[in-house]
């Protein structure tokens, strides 16, 4: 008798692959729709020749079309890596693919991410474990991609020496970051979804401190394109709506499973594909992304590389912990902080804080909306202070801030609570 195919397994392994591949190809198609091939080629050259220190908006450095194509290429490279080492496609992996796409609009490119893959591969070899176990680490570790670009482009050494040093540092970081991330996770206990942002921040802080101690200067970056270009907004909303409609189709045009999904706290590790299915997960990803876009519209913010990248990242984590119920309180807290602080609500740092601050969604999911608002409020203050000491080397700067906030809040809540957090 022929064995019946498990529908959930089929959807996870095939629909998820189709989802991320179509998304990557749509980014490249969008790039070529708004720019000529010549402009895209010259723009990609500008991108790989940019130090990419946070914040470096590839829309402004190159062009919208080149930035979209760069994001598509980085995503395809990530997909190729996952297929080559036979990585299972789960909700957490979908979130990583969207994160890679998002940050390839302001910091990552096909060249500055590669050394980290080699470093993590060497770590896997040393441990005698399959590389598939460390795919997430290989991709998340590219948070420190600006270090590779900065050394390769600005170190006062001959060309070959610069490139060799940059690659060597990237490989070393990739080798080191896995055990550091595993230890860092135990400190915040999964209450921030950007664990590698927290780990990357610690490494960046050490690197920046060494650079300063050696008498070298660290130049921060604030390249930020303002405005709401119609093509970029249209593409973003179209992709999010298609994602939601496709999810509805897979769910039989019912929101029941999506609504049930919001019973989860979102505390890492959470995988909505495994718990609620790919269809409900896609609906949730669309909802989280549209909430982020609505926030930017409401405050009159900008739709540029970093903001669209942040919305893609938030949508991606709609497969691995975020949902409207635990995201909205954190965003409300960031907005409250922006109203009370000196910095303007539409300043680059606070726009990104509202979107990336959703990393703290598990705090709201576990402890309620009040603590979610408080987490967002604290995050809005902390994130503005931690970027400079890290030299802009950590692209997941909001992840570093979220890790610090989660560590302080959860430790305090646990200290005053009679019930231990397990």
Short mmCIF file of N, CA and C in Angstrom, two decimals, residues 250-324:
data_model
loop_
_atom_site.label_atom_id
_atom_site.label_comp_id
_atom_site.label_asym_id
_atom_site.label_seq_id
_atom_site.Cartn_x
_atom_site.Cartn_y
_atom_site.Cartn_z
N UNK A 250 -4.16 28.74 1.30
CA UNK A 250 -3.68 27.50 1.92
C UNK A 250 -4.47 27.13 3.17
N UNK A 251 -5.10 28.13 3.80
CA UNK A 251 -5.92 27.89 4.99
C UNK A 251 -7.38 27.62 4.65
N UNK A 252 -7.71 27.58 3.37
CA UNK A 252 -9.11 27.39 2.99
C UNK A 252 -9.95 28.63 3.23
N UNK A 253 -9.32 29.80 3.10
CA UNK A 253 -9.96 31.10 3.26
C UNK A 253 -10.67 31.24 4.61
N UNK A 254 -9.95 30.87 5.65
CA UNK A 254 -10.44 31.07 7.01
C UNK A 254 -9.30 31.65 7.86
N UNK A 255 -9.68 32.52 8.80
CA UNK A 255 -8.70 33.14 9.70
C UNK A 255 -8.59 32.40 11.03
N UNK A 256 -9.28 31.28 11.17
CA UNK A 256 -9.39 30.62 12.47
C UNK A 256 -8.01 30.22 13.02
N UNK A 257 -7.18 29.61 12.18
CA UNK A 257 -5.87 29.17 12.66
C UNK A 257 -4.96 30.36 12.96
N UNK A 258 -5.08 31.40 12.15
CA UNK A 258 -4.29 32.62 12.38
C UNK A 258 -4.65 33.25 13.73
N UNK A 259 -5.93 33.28 14.04
CA UNK A 259 -6.36 33.85 15.33
C UNK A 259 -5.84 33.00 16.47
N UNK A 260 -5.90 31.68 16.33
CA UNK A 260 -5.39 30.79 17.38
C UNK A 260 -3.88 30.95 17.58
N UNK A 261 -3.19 31.34 16.53
CA UNK A 261 -1.74 31.52 16.61
C UNK A 261 -1.36 32.52 17.68
N UNK A 262 -2.20 33.49 17.92
CA UNK A 262 -1.88 34.55 18.86
C UNK A 262 -1.96 34.11 20.33
N UNK A 263 -2.22 32.82 20.54
CA UNK A 263 -2.12 32.29 21.90
C UNK A 263 -0.68 32.09 22.33
N UNK A 264 0.24 32.03 21.36
CA UNK A 264 1.65 31.82 21.66
C UNK A 264 2.30 33.10 22.20
N UNK A 265 3.20 32.95 23.13
CA UNK A 265 3.93 34.12 23.63
C UNK A 265 4.94 34.62 22.60
N UNK A 266 5.42 33.72 21.76
CA UNK A 266 6.44 34.09 20.78
C UNK A 266 7.86 33.95 21.29
N UNK A 267 8.01 33.49 22.51
CA UNK A 267 9.34 33.34 23.09
C UNK A 267 10.18 32.35 22.27
N UNK A 268 11.40 32.73 21.99
CA UNK A 268 12.29 31.88 21.19
C UNK A 268 12.72 30.65 21.98
N UNK A 269 12.84 29.49 21.29
CA UNK A 269 12.55 29.28 19.87
C UNK A 269 11.06 28.99 19.63
N UNK A 270 10.46 29.71 18.71
CA UNK A 270 9.07 29.50 18.31
C UNK A 270 9.04 29.30 16.80
N UNK A 271 8.28 28.32 16.36
CA UNK A 271 8.18 28.03 14.93
C UNK A 271 6.70 27.89 14.57
N UNK A 272 6.12 28.94 14.01
CA UNK A 272 4.71 28.92 13.69
C UNK A 272 4.36 27.94 12.57
N UNK A 273 5.30 27.66 11.68
CA UNK A 273 5.02 26.69 10.63
C UNK A 273 4.76 25.32 11.23
N UNK A 274 5.56 24.96 12.22
CA UNK A 274 5.40 23.65 12.87
C UNK A 274 4.17 23.59 13.75
N UNK A 275 3.82 24.69 14.40
CA UNK A 275 2.70 24.66 15.35
C UNK A 275 1.35 24.95 14.70
N UNK A 276 1.34 25.80 13.67
CA UNK A 276 0.06 26.25 13.11
C UNK A 276 -0.06 26.12 11.60
N UNK A 277 1.01 25.67 10.93
CA UNK A 277 0.93 25.46 9.49
C UNK A 277 1.42 26.64 8.69
N UNK A 278 1.80 26.35 7.46
CA UNK A 278 2.40 27.36 6.59
C UNK A 278 1.38 28.43 6.17
N UNK A 279 0.13 28.04 5.99
CA UNK A 279 -0.89 29.00 5.55
C UNK A 279 -1.12 30.09 6.58
N UNK A 280 -1.39 29.69 7.82
CA UNK A 280 -1.60 30.66 8.90
C UNK A 280 -0.36 31.49 9.13
N UNK A 281 0.80 30.87 8.96
CA UNK A 281 2.06 31.60 9.13
C UNK A 281 2.19 32.71 8.10
N UNK A 282 1.84 32.43 6.87
CA UNK A 282 1.93 33.44 5.81
C UNK A 282 0.95 34.58 6.05
N UNK A 283 -0.24 34.26 6.54
CA UNK A 283 -1.21 35.32 6.90
C UNK A 283 -0.60 36.21 7.98
N UNK A 284 -0.01 35.57 8.98
CA UNK A 284 0.58 36.32 10.09
C UNK A 284 1.74 37.19 9.63
N UNK A 285 2.59 36.64 8.76
CA UNK A 285 3.71 37.42 8.22
C UNK A 285 3.19 38.67 7.50
N UNK A 286 2.14 38.48 6.71
CA UNK A 286 1.54 39.62 6.01
C UNK A 286 0.99 40.65 7.00
N UNK A 287 0.31 40.17 8.03
CA UNK A 287 -0.28 41.08 9.03
C UNK A 287 0.79 41.88 9.75
N UNK A 288 1.87 41.21 10.19
CA UNK A 288 2.94 41.90 10.90
C UNK A 288 3.61 42.94 10.00
N UNK A 289 3.86 42.56 8.74
CA UNK A 289 4.46 43.51 7.80
C UNK A 289 3.59 44.71 7.54
N UNK A 290 2.29 44.48 7.37
CA UNK A 290 1.36 45.59 7.11
C UNK A 290 1.23 46.50 8.33
N UNK A 291 1.32 45.94 9.53
CA UNK A 291 1.30 46.77 10.74
C UNK A 291 2.52 47.69 10.75
N UNK A 292 3.68 47.15 10.41
CA UNK A 292 4.88 47.97 10.34
C UNK A 292 4.76 49.08 9.30
N UNK A 293 4.24 48.74 8.13
CA UNK A 293 4.06 49.74 7.08
C UNK A 293 3.06 50.81 7.51
N UNK A 294 1.98 50.38 8.18
CA UNK A 294 0.97 51.34 8.65
C UNK A 294 1.57 52.31 9.65
N UNK A 295 2.44 51.82 10.52
CA UNK A 295 3.09 52.69 11.51
C UNK A 295 3.90 53.79 10.81
N UNK A 296 4.67 53.39 9.80
CA UNK A 296 5.49 54.37 9.08
C UNK A 296 4.61 55.39 8.37
N UNK A 297 3.50 54.93 7.78
CA UNK A 297 2.57 55.87 7.16
C UNK A 297 1.99 56.84 8.18
N UNK A 298 1.59 56.34 9.33
CA UNK A 298 0.93 57.16 10.35
C UNK A 298 1.85 58.25 10.91
N UNK A 299 3.14 57.94 11.05
CA UNK A 299 4.05 58.96 11.60
C UNK A 299 4.68 59.81 10.49
N UNK A 300 4.35 59.52 9.23
CA UNK A 300 4.93 60.28 8.13
C UNK A 300 6.40 59.96 7.92
N UNK A 301 6.76 58.70 8.12
CA UNK A 301 8.15 58.28 8.00
C UNK A 301 8.58 58.06 6.56
N UNK A 302 9.74 57.41 6.41
CA UNK A 302 10.36 57.22 5.09
C UNK A 302 10.29 55.76 4.68
N UNK A 303 10.13 55.54 3.39
CA UNK A 303 10.21 54.18 2.85
C UNK A 303 11.47 54.09 1.99
N UNK A 304 12.57 53.79 2.67
CA UNK A 304 13.86 53.67 2.01
C UNK A 304 14.41 52.26 2.25
N UNK A 305 15.71 52.05 1.97
CA UNK A 305 16.29 50.74 2.15
C UNK A 305 16.18 50.21 3.57
N UNK A 306 16.63 50.97 4.59
CA UNK A 306 16.54 50.47 5.96
C UNK A 306 15.12 50.21 6.45
N UNK A 307 14.19 51.11 6.14
CA UNK A 307 12.81 50.94 6.62
C UNK A 307 12.14 49.75 5.94
N UNK A 308 12.27 49.64 4.62
CA UNK A 308 11.68 48.49 3.93
C UNK A 308 12.35 47.20 4.39
N UNK A 309 13.67 47.27 4.60
CA UNK A 309 14.38 46.11 5.12
C UNK A 309 13.88 45.70 6.49
N UNK A 310 13.59 46.68 7.34
CA UNK A 310 13.07 46.39 8.68
C UNK A 310 11.68 45.77 8.60
N UNK A 311 10.86 46.25 7.68
CA UNK A 311 9.51 45.69 7.52
C UNK A 311 9.60 44.25 7.01
N UNK A 312 10.50 44.00 6.05
CA UNK A 312 10.70 42.62 5.58
C UNK A 312 11.14 41.71 6.73
N UNK A 313 12.04 42.22 7.57
CA UNK A 313 12.54 41.42 8.69
C UNK A 313 11.42 41.12 9.68
N UNK A 314 10.62 42.14 10.01
CA UNK A 314 9.49 41.93 10.92
C UNK A 314 8.51 40.92 10.35
N UNK A 315 8.23 41.04 9.05
CA UNK A 315 7.33 40.07 8.40
C UNK A 315 7.91 38.67 8.48
N UNK A 316 9.23 38.56 8.27
CA UNK A 316 9.86 37.26 8.34
C UNK A 316 9.72 36.62 9.71
N UNK A 317 9.88 37.43 10.76
CA UNK A 317 9.76 36.89 12.11
C UNK A 317 8.30 36.64 12.49
N UNK A 318 7.39 36.97 11.58
CA UNK A 318 6.01 36.52 11.73
C UNK A 318 5.90 35.02 11.55
N UNK A 319 6.98 34.38 11.13
CA UNK A 319 7.03 32.92 11.05
C UNK A 319 7.71 32.32 12.27
N UNK A 320 8.26 33.18 13.15
CA UNK A 320 9.08 32.65 14.24
C UNK A 320 8.95 33.45 15.53
N UNK A 321 7.74 33.90 15.85
CA UNK A 321 7.56 34.52 17.17
C UNK A 321 6.70 35.76 17.22
N UNK A 322 6.66 36.54 16.14
CA UNK A 322 5.90 37.78 16.18
C UNK A 322 4.48 37.58 15.64
N UNK A 323 3.53 38.24 16.26
CA UNK A 323 2.16 38.30 15.75
C UNK A 323 1.56 39.62 16.24
N UNK A 324 0.44 40.05 15.66
CA UNK A 324 -0.10 41.37 16.02
C UNK A 324 -0.28 41.59 17.52
#
